[in-house]
XYZ file of C-alpha atoms in Angstrom:
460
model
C -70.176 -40.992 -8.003
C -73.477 -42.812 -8.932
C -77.298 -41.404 -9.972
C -80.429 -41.960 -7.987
C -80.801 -45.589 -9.951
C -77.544 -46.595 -8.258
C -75.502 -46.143 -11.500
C -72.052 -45.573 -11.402
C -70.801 -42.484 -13.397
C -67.680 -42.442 -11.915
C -65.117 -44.456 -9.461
C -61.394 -44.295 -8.797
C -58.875 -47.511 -8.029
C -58.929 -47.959 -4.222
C -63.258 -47.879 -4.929
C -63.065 -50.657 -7.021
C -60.132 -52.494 -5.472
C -62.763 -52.310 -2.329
C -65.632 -53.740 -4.380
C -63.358 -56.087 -5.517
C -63.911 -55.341 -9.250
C -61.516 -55.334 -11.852
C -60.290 -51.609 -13.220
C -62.559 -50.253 -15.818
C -65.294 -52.854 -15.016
C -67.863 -50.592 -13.390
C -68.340 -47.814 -15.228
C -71.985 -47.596 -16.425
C -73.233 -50.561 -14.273
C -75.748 -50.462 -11.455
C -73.443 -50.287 -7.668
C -76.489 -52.415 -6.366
C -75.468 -55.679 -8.573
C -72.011 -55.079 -6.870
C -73.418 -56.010 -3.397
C -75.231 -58.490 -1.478
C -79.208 -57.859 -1.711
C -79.397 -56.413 1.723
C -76.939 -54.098 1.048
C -78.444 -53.136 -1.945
C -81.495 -52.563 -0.629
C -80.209 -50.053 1.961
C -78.504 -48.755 -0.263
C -81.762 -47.863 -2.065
C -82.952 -46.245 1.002
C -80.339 -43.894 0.975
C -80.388 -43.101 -2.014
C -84.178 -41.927 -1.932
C -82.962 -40.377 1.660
C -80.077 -38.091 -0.601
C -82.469 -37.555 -3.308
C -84.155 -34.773 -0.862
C -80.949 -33.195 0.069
C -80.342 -35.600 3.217
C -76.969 -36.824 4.140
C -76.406 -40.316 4.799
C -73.491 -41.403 7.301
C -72.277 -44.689 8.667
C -74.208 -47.274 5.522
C -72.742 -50.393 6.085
C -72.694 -52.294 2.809
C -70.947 -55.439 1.908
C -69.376 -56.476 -1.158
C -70.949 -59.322 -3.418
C -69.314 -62.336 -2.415
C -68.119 -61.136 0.617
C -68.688 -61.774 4.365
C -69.800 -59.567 6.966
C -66.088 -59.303 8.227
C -65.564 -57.364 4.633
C -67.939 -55.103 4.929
C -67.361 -51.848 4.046
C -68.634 -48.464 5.695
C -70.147 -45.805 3.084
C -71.105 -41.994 3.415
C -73.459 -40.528 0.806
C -73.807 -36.917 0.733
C -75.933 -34.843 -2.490
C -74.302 -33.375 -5.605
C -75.274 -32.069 -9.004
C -73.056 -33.617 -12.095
C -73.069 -30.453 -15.399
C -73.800 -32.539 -18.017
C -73.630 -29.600 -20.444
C -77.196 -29.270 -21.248
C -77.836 -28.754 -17.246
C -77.513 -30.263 -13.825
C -78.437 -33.304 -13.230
C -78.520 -34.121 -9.320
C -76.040 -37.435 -8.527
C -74.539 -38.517 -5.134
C -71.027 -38.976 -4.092
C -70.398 -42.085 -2.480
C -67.297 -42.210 0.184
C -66.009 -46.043 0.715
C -63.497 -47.118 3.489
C -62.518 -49.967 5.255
C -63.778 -50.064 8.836
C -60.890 -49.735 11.345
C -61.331 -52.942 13.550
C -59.684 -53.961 16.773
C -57.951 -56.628 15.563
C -56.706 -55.209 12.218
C -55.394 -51.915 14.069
C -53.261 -54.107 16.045
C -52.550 -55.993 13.157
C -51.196 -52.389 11.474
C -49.287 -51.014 15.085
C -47.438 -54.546 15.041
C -46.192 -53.891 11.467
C -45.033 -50.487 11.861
C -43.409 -51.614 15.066
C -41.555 -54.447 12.827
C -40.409 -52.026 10.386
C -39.412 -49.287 12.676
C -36.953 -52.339 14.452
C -36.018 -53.288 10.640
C -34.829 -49.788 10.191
C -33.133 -49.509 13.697
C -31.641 -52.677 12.780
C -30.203 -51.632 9.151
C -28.915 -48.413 10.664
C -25.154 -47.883 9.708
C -24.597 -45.993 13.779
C -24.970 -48.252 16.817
C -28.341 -47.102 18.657
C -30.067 -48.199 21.537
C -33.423 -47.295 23.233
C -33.730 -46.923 26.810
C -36.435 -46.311 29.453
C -34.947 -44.920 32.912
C -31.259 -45.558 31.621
C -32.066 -49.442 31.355
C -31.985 -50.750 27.849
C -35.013 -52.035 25.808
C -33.638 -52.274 22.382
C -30.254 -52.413 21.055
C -29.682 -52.863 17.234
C -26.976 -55.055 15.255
C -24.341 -52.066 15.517
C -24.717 -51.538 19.107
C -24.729 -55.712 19.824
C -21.237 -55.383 17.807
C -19.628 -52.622 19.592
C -20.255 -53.305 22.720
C -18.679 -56.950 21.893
C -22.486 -59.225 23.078
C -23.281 -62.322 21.360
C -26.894 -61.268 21.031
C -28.956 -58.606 21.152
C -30.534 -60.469 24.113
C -27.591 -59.894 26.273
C -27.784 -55.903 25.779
C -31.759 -55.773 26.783
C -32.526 -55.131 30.491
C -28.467 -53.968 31.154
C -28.155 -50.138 32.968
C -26.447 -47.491 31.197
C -24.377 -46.791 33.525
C -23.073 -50.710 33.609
C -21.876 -49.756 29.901
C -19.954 -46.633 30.603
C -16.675 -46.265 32.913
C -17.502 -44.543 36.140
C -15.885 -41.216 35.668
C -17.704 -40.680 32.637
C -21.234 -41.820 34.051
C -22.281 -37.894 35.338
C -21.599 -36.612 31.972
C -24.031 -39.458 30.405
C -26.374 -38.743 33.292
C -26.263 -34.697 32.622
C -26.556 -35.610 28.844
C -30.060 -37.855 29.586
C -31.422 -35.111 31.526
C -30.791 -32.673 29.004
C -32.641 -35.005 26.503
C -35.611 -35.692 28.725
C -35.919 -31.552 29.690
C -36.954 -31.300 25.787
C -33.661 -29.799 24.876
C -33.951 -29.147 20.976
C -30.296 -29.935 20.604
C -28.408 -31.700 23.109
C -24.570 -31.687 22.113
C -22.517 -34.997 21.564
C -20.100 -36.231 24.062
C -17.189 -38.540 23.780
C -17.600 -41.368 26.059
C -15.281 -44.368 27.248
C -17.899 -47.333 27.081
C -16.953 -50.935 29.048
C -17.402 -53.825 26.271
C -18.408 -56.707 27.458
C -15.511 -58.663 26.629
C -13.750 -56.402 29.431
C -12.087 -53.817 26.800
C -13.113 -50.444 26.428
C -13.402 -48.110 23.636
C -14.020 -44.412 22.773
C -17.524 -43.848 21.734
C -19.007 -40.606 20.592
C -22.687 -40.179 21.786
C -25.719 -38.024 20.932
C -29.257 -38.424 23.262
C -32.719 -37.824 22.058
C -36.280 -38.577 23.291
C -38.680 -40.501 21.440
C -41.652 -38.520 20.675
C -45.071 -40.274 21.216
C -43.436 -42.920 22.894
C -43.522 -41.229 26.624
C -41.286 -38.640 28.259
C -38.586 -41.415 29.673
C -38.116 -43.215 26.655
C -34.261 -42.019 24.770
C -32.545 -42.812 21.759
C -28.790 -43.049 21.712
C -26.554 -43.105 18.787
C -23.147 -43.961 19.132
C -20.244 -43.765 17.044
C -17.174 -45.720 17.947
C -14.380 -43.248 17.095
C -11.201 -45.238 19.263
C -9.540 -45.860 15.615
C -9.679 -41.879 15.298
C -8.375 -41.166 18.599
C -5.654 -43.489 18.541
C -4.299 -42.149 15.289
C -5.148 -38.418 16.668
C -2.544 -39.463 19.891
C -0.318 -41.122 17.390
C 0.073 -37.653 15.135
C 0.020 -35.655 18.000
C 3.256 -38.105 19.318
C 5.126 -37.568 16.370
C 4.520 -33.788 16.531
C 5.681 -34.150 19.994
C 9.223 -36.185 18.439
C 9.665 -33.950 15.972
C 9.410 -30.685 17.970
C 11.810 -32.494 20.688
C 13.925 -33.035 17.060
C 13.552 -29.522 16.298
C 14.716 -28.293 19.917
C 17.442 -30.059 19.634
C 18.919 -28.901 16.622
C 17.762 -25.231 16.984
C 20.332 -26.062 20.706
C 22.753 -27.462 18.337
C 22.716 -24.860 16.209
C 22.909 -21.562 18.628
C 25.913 -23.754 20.994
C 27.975 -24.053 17.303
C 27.199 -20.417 16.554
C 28.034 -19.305 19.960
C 31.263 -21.335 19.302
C 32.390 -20.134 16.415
C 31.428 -16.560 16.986
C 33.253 -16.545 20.113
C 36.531 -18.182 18.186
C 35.828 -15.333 15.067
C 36.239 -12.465 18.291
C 38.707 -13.546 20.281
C 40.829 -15.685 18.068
C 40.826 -14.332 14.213
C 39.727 -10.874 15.877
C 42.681 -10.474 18.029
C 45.312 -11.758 15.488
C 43.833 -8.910 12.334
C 44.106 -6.213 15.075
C 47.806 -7.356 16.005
C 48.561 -7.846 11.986
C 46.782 -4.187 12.162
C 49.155 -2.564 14.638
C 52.526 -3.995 13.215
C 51.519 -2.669 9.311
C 50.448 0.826 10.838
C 54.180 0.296 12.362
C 55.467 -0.320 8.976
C 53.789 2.645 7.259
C 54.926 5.153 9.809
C 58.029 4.449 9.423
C 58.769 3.232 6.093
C 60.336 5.911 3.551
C 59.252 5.107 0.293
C 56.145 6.936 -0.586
C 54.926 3.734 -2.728
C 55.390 1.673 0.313
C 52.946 4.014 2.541
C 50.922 4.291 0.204
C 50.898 -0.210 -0.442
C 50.780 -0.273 3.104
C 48.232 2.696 3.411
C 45.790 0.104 1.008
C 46.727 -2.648 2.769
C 45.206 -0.877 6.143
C 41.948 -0.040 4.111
C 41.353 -3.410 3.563
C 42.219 -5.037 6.512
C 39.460 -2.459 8.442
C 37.338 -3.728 5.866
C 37.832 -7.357 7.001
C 37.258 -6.994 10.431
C 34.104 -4.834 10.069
C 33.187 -7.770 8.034
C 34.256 -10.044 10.167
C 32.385 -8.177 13.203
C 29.328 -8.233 11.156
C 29.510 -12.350 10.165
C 30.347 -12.901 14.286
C 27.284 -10.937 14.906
C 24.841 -12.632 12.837
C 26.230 -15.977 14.129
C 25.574 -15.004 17.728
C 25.904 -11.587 18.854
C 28.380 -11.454 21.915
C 26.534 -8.473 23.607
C 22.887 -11.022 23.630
C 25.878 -13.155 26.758
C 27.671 -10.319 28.218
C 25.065 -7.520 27.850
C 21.546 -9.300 28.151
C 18.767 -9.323 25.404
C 17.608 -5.239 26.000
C 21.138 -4.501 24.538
C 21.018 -7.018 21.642
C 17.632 -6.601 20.756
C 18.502 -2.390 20.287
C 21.524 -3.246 18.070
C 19.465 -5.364 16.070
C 17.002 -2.749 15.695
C 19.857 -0.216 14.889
C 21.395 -2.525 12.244
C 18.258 -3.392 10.641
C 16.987 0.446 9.945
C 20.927 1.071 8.627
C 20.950 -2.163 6.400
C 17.086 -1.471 5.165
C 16.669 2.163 5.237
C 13.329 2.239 7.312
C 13.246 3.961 11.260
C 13.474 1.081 13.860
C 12.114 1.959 17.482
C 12.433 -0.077 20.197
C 10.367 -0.087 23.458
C 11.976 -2.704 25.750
C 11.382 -1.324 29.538
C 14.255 -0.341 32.064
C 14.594 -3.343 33.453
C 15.990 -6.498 31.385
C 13.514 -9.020 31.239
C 14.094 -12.014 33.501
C 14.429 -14.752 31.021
C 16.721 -17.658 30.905
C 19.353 -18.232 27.895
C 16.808 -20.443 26.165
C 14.702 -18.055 25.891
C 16.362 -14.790 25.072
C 17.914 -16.315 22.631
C 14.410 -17.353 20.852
C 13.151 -13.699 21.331
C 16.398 -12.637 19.604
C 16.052 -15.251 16.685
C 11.878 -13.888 16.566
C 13.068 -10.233 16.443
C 15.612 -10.811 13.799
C 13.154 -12.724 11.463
C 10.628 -10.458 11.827
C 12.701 -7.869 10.577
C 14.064 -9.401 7.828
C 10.465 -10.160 6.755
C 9.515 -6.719 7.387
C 12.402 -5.735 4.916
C 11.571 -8.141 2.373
C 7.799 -8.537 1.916
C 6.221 -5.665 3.838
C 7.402 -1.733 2.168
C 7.581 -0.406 5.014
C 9.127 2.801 6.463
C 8.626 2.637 9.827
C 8.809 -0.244 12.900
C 8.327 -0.597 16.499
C 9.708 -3.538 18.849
C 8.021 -3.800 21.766
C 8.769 -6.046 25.135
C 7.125 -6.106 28.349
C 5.794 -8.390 30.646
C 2.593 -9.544 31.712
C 1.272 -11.143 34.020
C 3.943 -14.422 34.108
C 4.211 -14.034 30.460
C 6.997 -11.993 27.729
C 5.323 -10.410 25.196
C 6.859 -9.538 22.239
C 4.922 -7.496 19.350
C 6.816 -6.434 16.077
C 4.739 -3.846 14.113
C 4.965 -1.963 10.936
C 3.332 0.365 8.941
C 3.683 -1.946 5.195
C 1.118 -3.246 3.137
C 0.275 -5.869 6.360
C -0.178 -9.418 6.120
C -2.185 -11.825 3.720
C -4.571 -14.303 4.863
C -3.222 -17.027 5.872
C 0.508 -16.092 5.883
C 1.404 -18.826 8.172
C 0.689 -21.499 5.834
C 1.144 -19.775 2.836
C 3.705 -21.480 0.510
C 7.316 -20.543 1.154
C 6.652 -18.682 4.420
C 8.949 -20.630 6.272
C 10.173 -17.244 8.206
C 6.476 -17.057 9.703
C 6.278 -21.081 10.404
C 9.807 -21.104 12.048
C 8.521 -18.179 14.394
C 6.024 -20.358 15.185
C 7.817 -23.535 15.695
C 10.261 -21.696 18.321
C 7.497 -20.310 19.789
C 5.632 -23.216 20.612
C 9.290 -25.503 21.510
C 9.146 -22.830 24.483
C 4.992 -23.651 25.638
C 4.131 -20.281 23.880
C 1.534 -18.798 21.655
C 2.140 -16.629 18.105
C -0.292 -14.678 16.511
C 0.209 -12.437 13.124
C -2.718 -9.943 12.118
C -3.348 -6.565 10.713
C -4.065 -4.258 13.024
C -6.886 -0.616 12.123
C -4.776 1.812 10.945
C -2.815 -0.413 8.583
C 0.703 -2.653 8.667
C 1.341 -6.066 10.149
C 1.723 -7.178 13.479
C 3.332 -9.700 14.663
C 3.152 -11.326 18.665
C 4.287 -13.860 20.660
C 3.806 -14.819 24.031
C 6.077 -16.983 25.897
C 5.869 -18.073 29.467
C 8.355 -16.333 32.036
C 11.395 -19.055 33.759
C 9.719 -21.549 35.635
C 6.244 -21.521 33.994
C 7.742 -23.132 30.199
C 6.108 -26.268 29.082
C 8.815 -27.371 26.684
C 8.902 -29.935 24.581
C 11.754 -32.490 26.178
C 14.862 -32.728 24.405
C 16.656 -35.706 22.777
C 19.229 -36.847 24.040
């Protein structure tokens, strides 16, 4: 800001960086000593020109000591300064720095350099390309796909870069990004190094604005470290389920076993040892010796309803000779004796066509589920339903108890729950647990018919 005699009442840092003064050095002194005399002159001109309310635009003035080639384009326009005992009429001076040719392609060349510097520093490959060929590749990219130089990247296709069946899903993915797609989802890529080797690469497109409509930017991310580990966990799942199969065979062949020996073997023998002390007591003649023997019948019916009861919780005999609509009744009918709460069961007329495997895994389901349901749930009442859908056995266990908790699966010491889901998935299956309106728990699990099961193999 400067007075009609050119005298500077105010001025800010880039105003007297471009008069090339020092800071604090103008204040107070004429702005015509601070240029060359023609300069000053005009600028006396428009000064007189502002002084009657007259806008002056496009006043080239030059610096003292300066050349034409730093001159310096000025804009006056009228003001009025409040002293505090009135206004007294000053003019605001606007200085800039004329925009040449040469130092606008000066600036676009710098910006250019540090836009590649900070392509170049990126941590994630990238790489721009115009019509799927590539222009510019940074360090990251140069690295994964195993060049020397940048130099061997620039002018290579796309689709040179990526393995042919995944070259429509990059070529969907660039048309997305040139339609103008806000977001264009990543895809996982297998990308051709040029050493011959290829890796997994995740990829995300996007257009350059301001640079033209065919111009993309693609970040890539090599994840084959991640995948490899991924297939390597999802191997030893694989082993350890084939483990788990195996010993869950083991287990029901040595309970089948021994359940079978406990029936026909120690079975037959108690009801023999049965049949020759009834003998005895009937005809012995000592009342203390019917009534020994008269205990000694007590007990032994008390062994072999235990010993009924331990055969069928090894492996119930009926689940062979009757099929698993039979067992899966008794179970329900032991259960609401044992617990106290009414079992129903909804199983169909016609037995479900299964094989061994898996009737014995819906037995094994049933009979957790109910001994969760009389453990953790208080409930009073609960259904078992089978049918079958589609090419599928569905099984659903329901009660009306205080239902499940989030996350009951993985919930500490829910190993019931995780080994329901462990035999569900040994046969290719599905379980779900959830809490249906009206209250309870429900449990389901869907396994695939004979002939559909994906199981896991087993050891040998």
């Amino acid at each position: 800001m400067i007075d009609h005699q050119s005298r500077i009442l105010m001025v800010d840092a880039p105003g007297t960086a471009l008069l090339r003064r020092a800071p604090g050095s103008l204040a107070g002194q004429a702005l015509t000593d601070c240029l060359t005399p023609d300069s000053a002159e005009r600028l006396r001109l428009a000064l007189a020109r502002c002084a009657e309310a007259v806008p002056v635009a496009g006043l080239w003035l030059t610096p003292a000591g300066a050349s034409e080639a730093d001159r310096l384009q000025a804009n006056l326009t009228a003001a009025h300064l409040d002293t505090g005992s009135g206004l007294k009429p000053v003019a605001c001076l606007r200085l800039h720095r004329p925009v040449t040719n040469e130092s606008l392609s000066e600036q676009i060349s710098a910006l250019r350099a540090r836009q590649m510097q900070l392509f170049d520093q990126t941590p994630t490959a990238a790489i721009v390309c115009r019509n799927a060929v590539i222009g510019y590749a940074n360090r990251r990219a140069v690295a994964l796909f195993g060049a020397s130089a940048v130099e061997s990247l620039v002018g290579m296709n796309c689709h040179d870069l990526v393995a042919p069946e995944c070259r429509p899903a990059l070529d969907g993915h660039i048309a997305q990004a040139l339609a103008g797609e806000p977001e264009v989802p990543m895809v996982q890529l297998t990308i051709n190094r040029l050493d011959g080797s290829q890796r997994q690469a995740e990829i995300v497109l996007a257009t350059l604005p301001g640079f033209g409509e065919d111009l993309t930017l693609a970040l890539l991310h090599d994840v084959s470290r991640h995948n490899g580990e991924r297939l390597e966990l999802e191997r030893s799942r694989a082993e350890l389920r084939s483990l788990s199969g195996s010993l869950v065979e083991a287990r029901e062949e040595e309970r089948r076993r021994i359940a079978r020996e406990l029936h026909d073997d120690l079975g037959q023998r108690l009801s023999w040892m049965k049949m020759e002390l009834s003998d005895i007591a009937e005809h012995g003649s000592r009342p203390a010796t019917r009534a020994r023997m008269a205990a000694m019948l007590e007990l032994l019916d008390e062994t072999m309803a235990s010993l009924r009861r331990i055969s069928a919780d090894m492996r119930p005999l009926m689940l062979d000779d009757l099929g698993l609509n039979a067992a899966v009744e008794w179970l329900g009918r032991e259960a609401s004796r044992r617990m106290g709460i009414e079992v129903t069961t909804s199983l169909g007329e016609i037995e479900p066509s299964v094989d061994d495997r898996t009737a014995t895994t819906v037995y094994r389901i049933v009979q957790e589920a109910l001994t969760n349901i009389g453990r953790h749930a208080r409930a009073t009442d609960a259904r078992i339903i089978i049918e079958q859908l589609d090419r599928e056995l569905v099984l659903t266990v329901q009660d009306n108890g205080v239902g499940f908790p989030d996350s009951a699966v993985r919930k500490e010491g829910s190993f019931g729950l995780m080994g329901i889901r462990e035999r569900a998935i040994l046969l290719g299956g599905r379980f779900a647990v959830d809490n249906p309106p009206g209250g309870g728990g429900r449990l389901r699990v869907w396994l695939p018919l004979s002939g559909d099961a994906h199981t896991a193999p087993l050891a040998a």
